[in-house]
């Protein structure tokens, strides 16, 4: 058994909240969720979080490595102290001996091995054990200052005088009686709230708090073995103007379920950067609105070639957020004979297009690699069209008539009629090979530039 | 003096030091390259192909001209590794033709960034993507320090990275290890390449590449562009005059 007691941050203003204390302060709950990263056996005991990591040692590479990691990451998770002991109550008592943490030093930590458990506990002040603290005055008058003094008293008399609870707590702390705890369970849905110490005036200022909530989300996702598809960040404005203002919210979606909170934080940051707050913000809440089961790949025994960087899907999402979804595009081929309808461009962030690509006829390889968004009308000199010099027709015509079925769409109608075009390959002295067409419908014939071969 | 130096410096030839090469030889240090598909060009490029993970600057008189002819053979191989991203393309890529040439539509991503700052930002983000196959960015107004950022970002990838810039920039300094100008050859058929900068000796002649597109072979064979069987049931249009059709 390896019990690790963690001390959460003190609540920002405990006095003002005293009239209605929540069942578990949010700081403690966040720390408990974080503890689930290391062991499924996590419980909340009085003011601390306790986790039993005896079964997880091998996974994390041994006791020393695990404890070092816990100690390094504890400040990020909102913890301020760490104590290790073979029993839960001993760990809690040791945690209470730790000094307050000042931020410049490593997190204070203390540990005690099984062999030295009773020696260590004997010298601790009896107030460190909650069951003994209740009878502090009486015990002091009996001449007891340490837990060792209390334990030296006759057991029968101790039980008659102070009740069975004190004796039981003592036995549990010394490991002579089994302990039982209620392990914490995660809620079905994720929703976490954070109150700021001050007022946040700029939207980007919320990102700092949102990062802490995302950290909790990461623990929740990992313990539930899920990935997130959509999150919503809610914020509450200053009370003063509550009447006129509604609280704001910001939904963020990802195309693939993810557990990568740096990516989520980046997405949130891009959105928040473009936001102006109508009033200062006091608190935020993060909801995971859509999650799905996520399977992670198991790590390989052999070292693999590690490619650093983000995935394509993450890249597309980030570009779409900054530039707009309609400017990060992926094309799709359509089975159509008209050059202006052979492809359609859709936002790349909207998931993978599943439609099967049509089988292309062979002659399409003779089409130019570039086409113009709008055909460019060419000036004509005599009978020859001009584009950076007079054009020399090399091949053609290839006659393409447009579909009567889409006459209503404006791209099909040239004037009042169907598009009827004769395509030629032409050479321009400056611009290389061009793909031009002559319009045969709608009034006088005219030449247009459709594509460029280069 | 030289005797004293010989005492101080251990005897070594430049060939033994990584990253150092003789000025009259091509740099042959182990560097990932992808064959350009043009034998004449490969012979003059350090390592024998387009460098992977390095910025290559292509200067052209007019954007939208000749890029595909020069790069298609290499891009075809690069898209097998990952997507091809176009940033600020001057014209619309014609997917059917590109698909027929070996670049599937699903592997092509088009980013319409308008302002120069947006293009640079997007290019830098794209270079952080681990799956990238090739990047083509049109950066008419990039400054040397901005290109330097791109060059640094490129070194983290294993992709082809091309920046297209106007030929007026040929006299500006540039951090790209490979710079070339791209024009049409004098005979108006092939391409003419001038290597402005490379890891190797200065080359003062321009290379000419045939770089044919399928349509050129078809033109040479004087085959019609499409089977007459597909033509519509209308009288043939007035053909271009004999004068226009002469000397194809």
XYZ file of C-alpha atoms in Angstrom:
702
model
C 0.000 0.000 0.000
C 1.311 3.369 -0.931
C -0.860 6.229 0.153
C -0.213 9.667 -1.251
C -1.921 12.657 0.326
C -2.204 15.837 -1.719
C -3.032 19.259 -0.343
C -5.130 21.480 -2.613
C -4.854 25.233 -2.859
C -6.762 27.042 -0.161
C -10.023 28.464 -1.585
C -9.543 32.117 -2.614
C -11.885 33.584 0.019
C -13.032 30.882 2.388
C -14.690 33.324 4.766
C -17.178 34.756 2.297
C -18.255 31.347 1.148
C -18.742 29.981 4.637
C -22.505 30.481 4.702
C -23.043 27.730 2.179
C -19.992 25.536 1.824
C -20.166 23.261 -1.225
C -19.880 19.512 -0.559
C -16.439 19.468 -2.152
C -14.597 22.691 -2.908
C -13.814 22.944 -6.644
C -10.066 23.127 -5.967
C -10.160 19.844 -4.133
C -12.304 18.218 -6.776
C -9.972 19.365 -9.550
C -7.036 17.879 -7.685
C -8.910 14.631 -7.127
C -9.654 14.345 -10.848
C -6.048 14.982 -11.575
C -5.170 12.188 -9.178
C -7.190 9.822 -11.357
C -4.428 10.140 -13.948
C -2.228 8.076 -11.662
C -4.538 5.664 -9.930
C -8.208 4.685 -10.045
C -8.306 4.691 -6.227
C -8.702 8.291 -5.280
C -10.738 9.614 -2.408
C -11.429 12.910 -0.755
C -10.740 12.915 2.980
C -11.377 16.057 5.011
C -9.342 18.835 3.415
C -7.009 16.606 1.394
C -7.056 14.286 -1.577
C -5.748 10.771 -1.041
C -4.698 8.324 -3.670
C -3.584 4.752 -3.299
C -0.899 4.181 -5.907
C 0.467 0.815 -4.848
C -0.926 -0.907 -7.938
C 0.263 1.774 -10.364
C 3.943 1.785 -9.494
C 5.052 -0.434 -12.314
C 3.135 1.486 -14.943
C 4.861 4.708 -14.009
C 8.332 3.252 -13.644
C 8.674 2.763 -9.925
C 7.941 4.653 -6.754
C 10.750 7.159 -7.089
C 9.808 8.136 -10.656
C 6.119 8.384 -9.851
C 6.664 10.567 -6.799
C 9.076 12.818 -8.652
C 6.553 13.234 -11.423
C 3.748 13.962 -8.970
C 5.873 16.551 -7.246
C 6.863 18.233 -10.516
C 3.350 18.410 -11.905
C 1.564 19.209 -8.668
C 1.772 23.022 -8.939
C 0.080 22.920 -12.364
C -2.743 20.810 -10.994
C -3.271 23.197 -8.091
C -1.648 21.253 -5.275
C 0.603 22.696 -2.603
C 1.921 19.717 -0.684
C 2.512 15.980 -0.830
C 2.920 13.308 1.804
C 3.548 9.576 1.403
C 2.846 6.910 3.987
C 1.721 3.250 4.180
C -1.694 4.197 5.594
C -4.144 6.890 4.583
C -4.491 8.541 7.987
C -0.742 8.576 8.484
C -0.303 10.252 5.117
C -2.938 12.816 6.051
C -1.273 13.470 9.422
C 2.104 13.894 7.768
C 0.583 16.241 5.185
C -0.579 18.467 8.039
C 2.972 18.851 9.266
C 4.091 20.462 5.999
C 4.767 24.196 5.912
C 2.860 26.484 3.583
C 4.270 26.474 0.099
C 5.940 29.600 -1.140
C 6.001 29.590 -4.910
C 9.741 29.965 -5.410
C 10.677 26.579 -3.952
C 9.660 23.058 -4.944
C 6.444 21.774 -3.466
C 7.059 20.594 0.131
C 6.909 16.835 0.500
C 7.395 14.266 3.232
C 7.429 10.506 3.207
C 7.583 7.640 5.682
C 8.338 3.972 5.084
C 6.464 1.020 6.548
C 9.353 0.170 8.887
C 9.426 3.603 10.459
C 5.671 4.166 10.510
C 5.019 3.730 14.225
C 8.213 5.565 15.218
C 7.226 8.508 13.047
C 3.631 8.615 14.213
C 4.578 8.349 17.887
C 6.295 11.728 17.875
C 3.591 13.602 15.926
C 1.347 16.004 17.895
C -2.017 14.423 18.552
C -3.894 17.306 16.928
C -2.820 16.012 13.521
C -5.271 13.123 13.822
C -8.805 14.481 13.499
C -10.340 11.906 15.863
C -7.834 12.868 18.570
C -8.167 16.615 17.967
C -11.813 16.465 19.121
C -10.627 15.429 22.590
C -7.538 17.614 22.593
C -8.252 19.398 25.884
C -9.016 16.288 27.901
C -6.058 14.412 26.495
C -3.772 17.361 27.250
C -4.893 17.327 30.871
C -4.065 13.606 30.948
C -0.545 14.571 29.931
C -0.765 13.448 26.313
C 0.883 15.598 23.665
C 1.836 13.141 20.949
C 0.079 10.263 19.284
C 2.536 7.983 21.014
C 1.307 9.212 24.393
C -2.286 8.471 23.459
C -1.390 5.021 22.195
C 0.392 4.210 25.428
C -2.846 4.663 27.395
C -4.737 1.459 28.271
C -6.961 0.519 25.361
C -9.991 -0.471 27.426
C -10.065 2.807 29.359
C -9.444 4.817 26.208
C -12.404 3.186 24.503
C -14.746 3.742 27.511
C -13.683 7.323 28.031
C -13.452 8.645 24.440
C -15.548 6.230 22.381
C -14.548 3.633 19.852
C -13.879 6.205 17.144
C -10.580 7.417 18.571
C -9.241 3.930 19.062
C -10.296 2.923 15.592
C -8.641 5.965 14.013
C -5.443 5.229 15.925
C -5.438 1.616 14.790
C -6.044 2.617 11.215
C -3.260 5.165 11.253
C -0.833 2.613 12.652
C -1.968 0.030 10.150
C -3.324 -2.537 12.606
C -6.879 -2.253 11.326
C -8.015 -2.151 7.652
C -9.202 1.079 6.139
C -12.119 1.515 3.758
C -12.876 4.561 1.682
C -15.355 5.628 -0.876
C -13.464 6.164 -4.113
C -14.531 9.169 -6.105
C -16.421 8.632 -9.311
C -16.503 10.925 -12.265
C -19.789 12.483 -13.352
C -21.347 11.345 -16.604
C -20.922 14.743 -18.203
C -18.136 17.200 -17.776
C -18.842 20.680 -16.518
C -16.378 22.679 -14.480
C -16.564 26.205 -13.198
C -13.850 28.629 -12.206
C -14.189 31.914 -10.377
C -11.549 34.492 -11.071
C -9.726 36.335 -8.325
C -10.369 39.629 -10.057
C -12.370 40.882 -12.991
C -11.238 39.937 -16.442
C -11.557 42.815 -18.883
C -10.055 41.320 -22.048
C -11.392 38.207 -23.716
C -7.946 36.720 -24.023
C -7.556 36.958 -20.264
C -10.099 34.181 -19.894
C -7.731 31.833 -21.670
C -5.589 31.431 -18.567
C -8.534 30.197 -16.554
C -9.803 28.129 -19.448
C -6.449 26.328 -19.554
C -6.946 25.164 -15.980
C -10.411 23.896 -16.800
C -9.043 22.163 -19.883
C -6.536 20.442 -17.636
C -9.461 19.057 -15.646
C -11.168 18.087 -18.867
C -8.062 16.136 -19.847
C -8.184 14.127 -16.597
C -11.875 13.494 -17.033
C -11.422 12.331 -20.628
C -8.536 10.089 -19.747
C -10.345 8.448 -16.857
C -13.496 7.979 -18.925
C -11.508 6.915 -21.990
C -13.259 9.397 -24.185
C -12.316 12.108 -26.660
C -14.030 15.448 -26.983
C -15.829 16.629 -30.116
C -17.296 19.895 -28.919
C -16.752 22.118 -25.907
C -18.539 25.256 -24.837
C -16.993 28.007 -22.801
C -19.533 30.033 -20.830
C -18.696 33.216 -19.004
C -20.582 35.234 -16.435
C -20.460 38.972 -16.471
C -20.180 41.347 -13.591
C -23.212 41.280 -11.291
C -23.738 45.009 -11.597
C -25.027 44.820 -15.119
C -26.652 41.442 -14.923
C -30.022 42.863 -15.841
C -28.987 44.252 -19.200
C -26.559 41.629 -20.307
C -26.833 37.999 -21.024
C -23.930 35.743 -20.241
C -21.706 34.878 -23.147
C -20.745 31.537 -24.541
C -18.397 30.232 -27.143
C -18.810 26.803 -28.724
C -15.746 25.171 -30.252
C -15.895 22.053 -32.375
C -13.254 19.681 -33.597
C -13.630 17.351 -36.536
C -12.031 14.394 -34.798
C -12.409 13.386 -31.203
C -9.342 14.580 -29.365
C -7.753 14.540 -25.933
C -5.056 17.030 -26.884
C -5.691 20.056 -24.708
C -2.940 22.189 -26.220
C -4.820 21.996 -29.491
C -8.101 22.890 -27.782
C -6.424 25.774 -25.978
C -5.053 27.048 -29.291
C -8.506 26.890 -30.879
C -10.040 28.709 -27.930
C -7.296 31.313 -28.100
C -7.944 31.995 -31.785
C -11.647 32.499 -31.070
C -11.129 34.605 -27.972
C -8.644 36.854 -29.771
C -11.431 38.088 -32.000
C -13.920 38.738 -29.222
C -14.716 41.930 -27.357
C -16.288 41.672 -23.950
C -19.221 43.994 -23.203
C -18.479 43.855 -19.462
C -15.881 42.377 -17.119
C -16.058 38.648 -16.505
C -16.166 37.116 -13.034
C -16.340 33.411 -13.687
C -16.168 30.888 -16.483
C -17.552 27.433 -16.974
C -16.411 24.790 -19.406
C -18.821 22.126 -20.651
C -17.934 19.156 -22.787
C -21.038 19.150 -24.940
C -20.118 16.211 -27.134
C -17.743 13.377 -26.458
C -17.186 9.967 -27.929
C -15.236 6.889 -26.974
C -11.639 7.225 -28.066
C -9.223 4.386 -28.523
C -5.611 5.239 -28.108
C -2.871 3.377 -29.866
C -0.718 1.321 -27.610
C 2.882 2.347 -27.374
C 5.363 0.341 -29.371
C 8.203 -1.608 -27.868
C 10.594 -0.562 -30.607
C 11.558 3.062 -31.002
C 9.738 4.516 -33.951
C 10.531 7.406 -36.168
C 8.827 10.225 -34.352
C 7.447 12.945 -36.605
C 7.023 16.108 -34.688
C 4.310 18.587 -35.421
C 0.565 18.586 -35.553
C -1.716 16.507 -37.706
C -3.330 17.718 -40.891
C -6.761 17.835 -39.287
C -5.506 20.084 -36.502
C -3.830 22.325 -39.047
C -7.012 22.673 -41.083
C -9.017 23.535 -37.985
C -6.591 26.187 -36.865
C -6.334 27.787 -40.300
C -10.127 27.741 -40.646
C -10.578 29.518 -37.343
C -8.184 32.325 -38.224
C -8.874 32.779 -41.926
C -12.481 31.620 -42.123
C -13.737 28.198 -43.124
C -14.509 29.314 -46.673
C -10.875 30.052 -47.361
C -9.336 26.725 -46.451
C -10.684 24.567 -49.235
C -10.518 21.092 -50.580
C -11.754 20.258 -54.030
C -13.869 17.399 -55.233
C -14.209 16.073 -58.730
C -17.612 15.900 -60.337
C -18.604 13.846 -63.323
C -19.492 16.633 -65.701
C -18.351 17.515 -69.164
C -18.385 21.272 -68.703
C -15.046 22.653 -67.533
C -16.630 25.102 -65.128
C -18.530 22.273 -63.410
C -15.867 19.607 -63.186
C -14.885 20.558 -59.666
C -16.442 21.966 -56.564
C -14.554 23.448 -53.616
C -15.826 22.988 -50.087
C -14.409 24.004 -46.705
C -11.799 21.430 -45.782
C -12.776 21.531 -42.105
C -16.144 19.912 -42.753
C -14.910 16.395 -42.492
C -13.784 14.030 -45.165
C -15.815 13.868 -48.324
C -16.862 10.288 -48.681
C -18.239 10.355 -52.213
C -16.233 8.223 -54.562
C -14.203 10.109 -57.121
C -15.629 9.629 -60.603
C -13.604 7.745 -63.162
C -12.133 10.388 -65.398
C -12.116 10.011 -69.141
C -8.643 9.915 -70.571
C -8.794 13.077 -72.592
C -8.953 15.173 -69.417
C -5.205 14.927 -69.098
C -5.104 17.287 -72.042
C -6.810 19.973 -70.006
C -4.686 22.756 -68.503
C -3.595 22.595 -64.857
C -4.807 26.139 -64.164
C -8.226 27.541 -64.953
C -9.592 31.003 -64.391
C -12.274 31.601 -61.802
C -14.197 33.669 -64.349
C -13.432 33.348 -68.061
C -11.627 36.434 -69.257
C -12.971 38.114 -72.366
C -10.199 38.665 -74.875
C -9.884 41.627 -77.159
C -9.867 40.758 -80.821
C -7.630 42.237 -83.452
C -9.052 41.533 -86.850
C -10.053 37.900 -86.428
C -7.380 36.956 -83.944
C -7.882 37.179 -80.210
C -5.124 38.793 -78.189
C -3.640 37.814 -74.826
C -0.213 39.273 -74.260
C 0.197 39.230 -78.022
C -1.789 37.672 -80.873
C -2.816 34.067 -80.276
C -1.907 31.254 -82.611
C -4.491 28.468 -82.692
C -2.823 25.061 -82.400
C -5.692 22.647 -82.010
C -9.419 22.638 -81.885
C -12.225 23.074 -81.928
C -13.617 20.924 -79.170
C -17.270 21.721 -78.938
C -18.913 21.663 -75.536
C -22.535 22.495 -75.005
C -23.859 23.174 -71.604
C -26.619 21.378 -69.867
C -30.149 22.573 -70.421
C -30.867 21.022 -67.027
C -29.096 23.777 -65.222
C -30.112 26.664 -67.397
C -31.443 28.497 -64.387
C -28.079 28.740 -62.727
C -26.429 31.848 -63.956
C -23.148 30.181 -64.869
C -24.921 28.261 -67.595
C -26.770 31.053 -69.235
C -24.883 33.393 -71.439
C -27.373 36.099 -72.004
C -30.627 34.301 -72.523
C -29.211 31.189 -74.097
C -27.322 28.070 -73.264
C -23.572 28.244 -73.272
C -22.220 26.833 -76.510
C -18.501 26.916 -76.745
C -15.752 25.828 -79.086
C -12.533 25.239 -77.198
C -9.096 25.736 -78.772
C -5.540 25.352 -77.611
C -3.666 28.482 -78.522
C -0.176 29.804 -78.071
C 0.579 33.255 -76.828
C 4.048 34.695 -77.379
C 4.385 35.599 -73.696
C 2.081 33.316 -71.745
C 2.756 29.959 -73.381
C -0.112 27.619 -74.165
C -3.604 28.814 -73.395
C -7.015 27.227 -73.395
C -9.487 29.584 -74.995
C -13.013 29.252 -76.259
C -15.210 31.042 -78.691
C -18.712 31.765 -77.586
C -21.222 30.843 -80.195
C -24.410 31.752 -78.435
C -25.705 35.011 -77.075
C -25.115 37.647 -79.645
C -21.900 38.233 -81.478
C -19.125 35.649 -81.204
C -16.493 36.498 -78.678
C -13.287 34.878 -77.415
C -12.621 34.016 -73.806
C -9.614 32.731 -71.917
C -10.537 29.689 -69.801
C -7.295 28.095 -68.693
C -3.528 28.246 -68.838
C -1.098 25.459 -69.564
C 2.001 27.536 -68.945
C 53.438 31.412 -41.306
C 51.982 28.520 -43.195
C 54.305 26.150 -41.375
C 53.068 27.502 -38.086
C 49.479 27.113 -39.185
C 50.133 23.574 -40.240
C 51.301 22.894 -36.720
C 48.195 24.383 -35.203
C 45.546 23.018 -37.517
C 45.110 19.293 -37.840
C 45.386 18.228 -41.444
C 41.905 17.905 -42.823
C 40.267 18.318 -46.153
C 36.984 20.126 -46.569
C 35.406 16.884 -47.716
C 35.715 15.479 -44.223
C 33.787 18.237 -42.534
C 30.032 18.110 -42.642
C 28.453 21.155 -44.212
C 31.657 22.311 -45.933
C 32.294 21.783 -49.622
C 34.727 23.060 -52.203
C 33.468 26.051 -54.098
C 34.097 24.364 -57.425
C 32.099 21.239 -56.596
C 28.455 20.561 -56.001
C 27.539 20.049 -52.359
C 27.153 16.289 -51.975
C 26.533 16.083 -48.264
C 23.793 13.662 -47.290
C 20.657 15.642 -47.779
C 17.185 14.403 -48.505
C 16.219 15.235 -52.054
C 13.431 14.320 -54.414
C 14.295 13.955 -58.068
C 12.864 16.805 -60.101
C 12.033 14.451 -62.953
C 14.103 16.510 -65.374
C 17.489 14.895 -65.985
C 19.166 18.114 -67.100
C 18.073 19.865 -63.932
C 18.902 16.995 -61.560
C 22.475 17.027 -62.854
C 22.936 20.604 -61.698
C 21.071 20.460 -58.381
C 23.085 19.647 -55.249
C 22.276 16.104 -54.236
C 20.536 15.451 -57.531
C 17.036 16.781 -56.948
C 14.786 19.251 -55.179
C 15.855 19.565 -51.546
C 13.388 18.303 -48.954
C 12.950 20.454 -45.889
C 14.543 23.494 -47.516
C 12.982 26.564 -49.009
C 13.323 26.762 -52.776
C 12.649 30.125 -54.340
C 11.274 30.247 -57.860
C 11.309 33.625 -59.569
C 9.003 34.156 -62.493
C 7.954 37.026 -64.726
C 4.294 36.348 -64.195
C 2.712 34.182 -61.536
C 0.672 31.289 -62.846
C 3.107 30.484 -65.632
C 5.018 27.222 -65.947
C 4.858 26.173 -62.271
C 3.107 22.908 -62.962
C 5.308 22.068 -65.937
C 8.405 22.410 -63.815
C 7.136 20.760 -60.653
C 4.547 18.150 -61.651
C 6.972 15.187 -61.823
C 8.285 15.861 -58.326
C 4.902 16.790 -56.849
C 3.439 13.542 -58.131
C 5.880 11.711 -55.891
C 5.519 14.127 -52.988
C 1.740 13.732 -52.709
C 2.267 10.044 -52.059
C 3.738 11.159 -48.700
C 1.222 13.815 -47.775
C -1.017 16.574 -49.021
C -0.021 19.354 -51.365
C -0.955 22.766 -50.008
C -1.342 25.830 -52.216
C -1.272 29.217 -50.537
C -2.400 32.248 -52.475
C -2.540 30.475 -55.828
C -2.960 33.030 -58.624
C -5.464 30.879 -60.534
C -7.780 28.005 -59.766
C -6.133 24.585 -59.959
C -8.007 22.481 -62.490
C -8.524 19.287 -60.533
C -9.455 16.929 -63.386
C -6.248 17.708 -65.223
C -4.173 17.443 -62.069
C -5.864 14.187 -61.092
C -5.053 12.804 -64.517
C -1.456 13.917 -63.988
C -1.198 12.032 -60.706
C -2.273 14.507 -58.019
C -5.546 13.274 -56.507
C -8.068 15.926 -55.607
C -8.251 14.748 -52.002
C -4.543 15.414 -51.555
C -4.780 19.048 -52.568
C -5.581 21.798 -50.106
C -6.126 25.345 -51.269
C -5.725 28.233 -48.852
C -6.993 31.581 -50.064
C -4.969 33.923 -47.917
C -5.170 37.402 -49.317
C -2.870 39.753 -47.478
C 0.890 39.089 -47.447
C 0.832 38.737 -43.674
C -1.897 36.087 -43.850
C 0.019 34.160 -46.487
C 3.179 34.114 -44.427
C 1.310 33.112 -41.305
C -0.513 30.328 -43.118
C 2.716 29.103 -44.703
C 4.415 28.936 -41.338
C 1.495 27.022 -39.821
C 1.432 24.592 -42.728
C 5.118 23.881 -42.250
C 4.391 22.767 -38.691
C 2.162 19.987 -39.986
C 3.847 16.624 -39.735
C 1.922 15.063 -42.608
C 2.807 17.692 -45.203
C 3.936 16.470 -48.628
C 4.583 19.705 -50.468
C 3.894 23.395 -50.074
C 3.567 25.907 -52.890
C 3.246 29.486 -51.714
C 2.988 32.609 -53.826
C 4.663 35.350 -51.848
C 5.081 38.398 -54.060
C 5.870 40.781 -51.210
C 7.896 38.741 -48.753
C 10.914 40.406 -47.172
C 14.213 38.567 -46.597
C 13.687 38.227 -42.847
C 10.240 36.744 -43.425
C 11.680 34.257 -45.897
C 14.261 33.413 -43.294
C 11.489 32.428 -40.889
C 10.029 30.197 -43.570
C 13.397 28.635 -44.290
C 13.834 27.877 -40.592
C 10.332 26.432 -40.366
C 11.018 24.329 -43.473
C 13.935 22.576 -41.848
C 11.557 20.824 -39.444
C 9.691 19.122 -42.258
C 10.490 16.531 -44.866
C 8.443 18.225 -47.539
C 9.019 20.108 -50.763
C 8.739 23.825 -50.068
C 8.464 26.265 -52.945
C 8.026 29.999 -52.732
C 7.066 31.788 -55.941
C 8.182 35.370 -56.256
C 8.414 37.953 -59.012
C 11.597 38.095 -61.007
C 12.204 41.621 -59.798
C 13.305 40.058 -56.495
C 16.378 38.436 -58.055
C 18.677 41.147 -56.766
C 17.376 41.003 -53.208
C 19.229 38.846 -50.753
C 17.478 35.651 -49.829
C 18.021 32.949 -47.199
C 16.772 30.200 -49.531
C 19.579 27.728 -50.295
C 18.261 27.249 -53.831
C 16.992 30.031 -56.069
C 16.136 29.869 -59.718
C 14.344 31.852 -62.379
C 11.740 30.230 -64.554
C 10.979 31.477 -68.061
C 9.918 30.178 -71.405
C 12.753 29.111 -73.654
C 13.609 31.048 -76.771
C 11.819 28.533 -78.983
C 8.610 29.100 -76.966
C 8.345 25.339 -76.375
C 10.513 24.384 -73.422
C 11.457 26.043 -70.178
C 14.567 27.994 -69.432
C 15.972 27.751 -65.921
C 18.660 29.964 -64.486
C 20.112 28.783 -61.173
C 20.807 31.993 -59.276
C 22.001 30.332 -56.110
C 22.827 26.808 -55.111
C 25.224 24.978 -52.826
C 27.901 24.621 -55.442
C 29.789 26.578 -58.076
C 28.191 29.491 -59.857
C 26.537 28.447 -63.068
C 26.282 31.172 -65.685
C 24.394 29.406 -68.442
C 20.721 28.761 -68.328
C 19.358 25.236 -68.523
C 16.666 24.378 -70.982
C 14.135 21.714 -70.113
C 11.599 20.139 -72.416
C 9.107 19.558 -69.583
C 6.283 18.576 -71.887
C 2.653 18.465 -70.868
C 0.507 15.675 -72.330
C -1.241 18.218 -74.494
C 2.012 18.980 -76.315
C 2.529 15.389 -77.336
C -1.030 15.386 -78.582
C -0.399 18.554 -80.537
C 2.705 17.099 -82.084
C 0.761 14.082 -83.222
C -1.863 16.499 -84.561
C -4.528 14.410 -82.971
C -7.822 16.095 -82.422
C -8.425 16.974 -78.795
C -11.398 14.694 -78.591
C -12.904 11.924 -80.632
C -15.216 13.307 -83.276
C -17.661 10.678 -82.069
C -18.315 12.794 -78.990
C -19.127 15.894 -80.996
C -22.638 17.228 -80.973
C -25.004 16.897 -83.802
C -24.576 20.322 -85.251
C -22.727 21.624 -88.223
C -19.081 22.225 -87.521
C -18.308 25.785 -86.543
C -16.468 28.025 -88.888
C -12.927 26.879 -88.560
C -10.137 29.301 -87.841
C -8.669 30.679 -91.041
C -5.749 28.990 -92.719
C -3.562 31.841 -91.620
C -4.352 31.117 -87.985
C -3.741 27.427 -88.258
C -0.418 27.618 -90.043
C 2.724 26.326 -88.391
C 1.398 24.511 -85.394
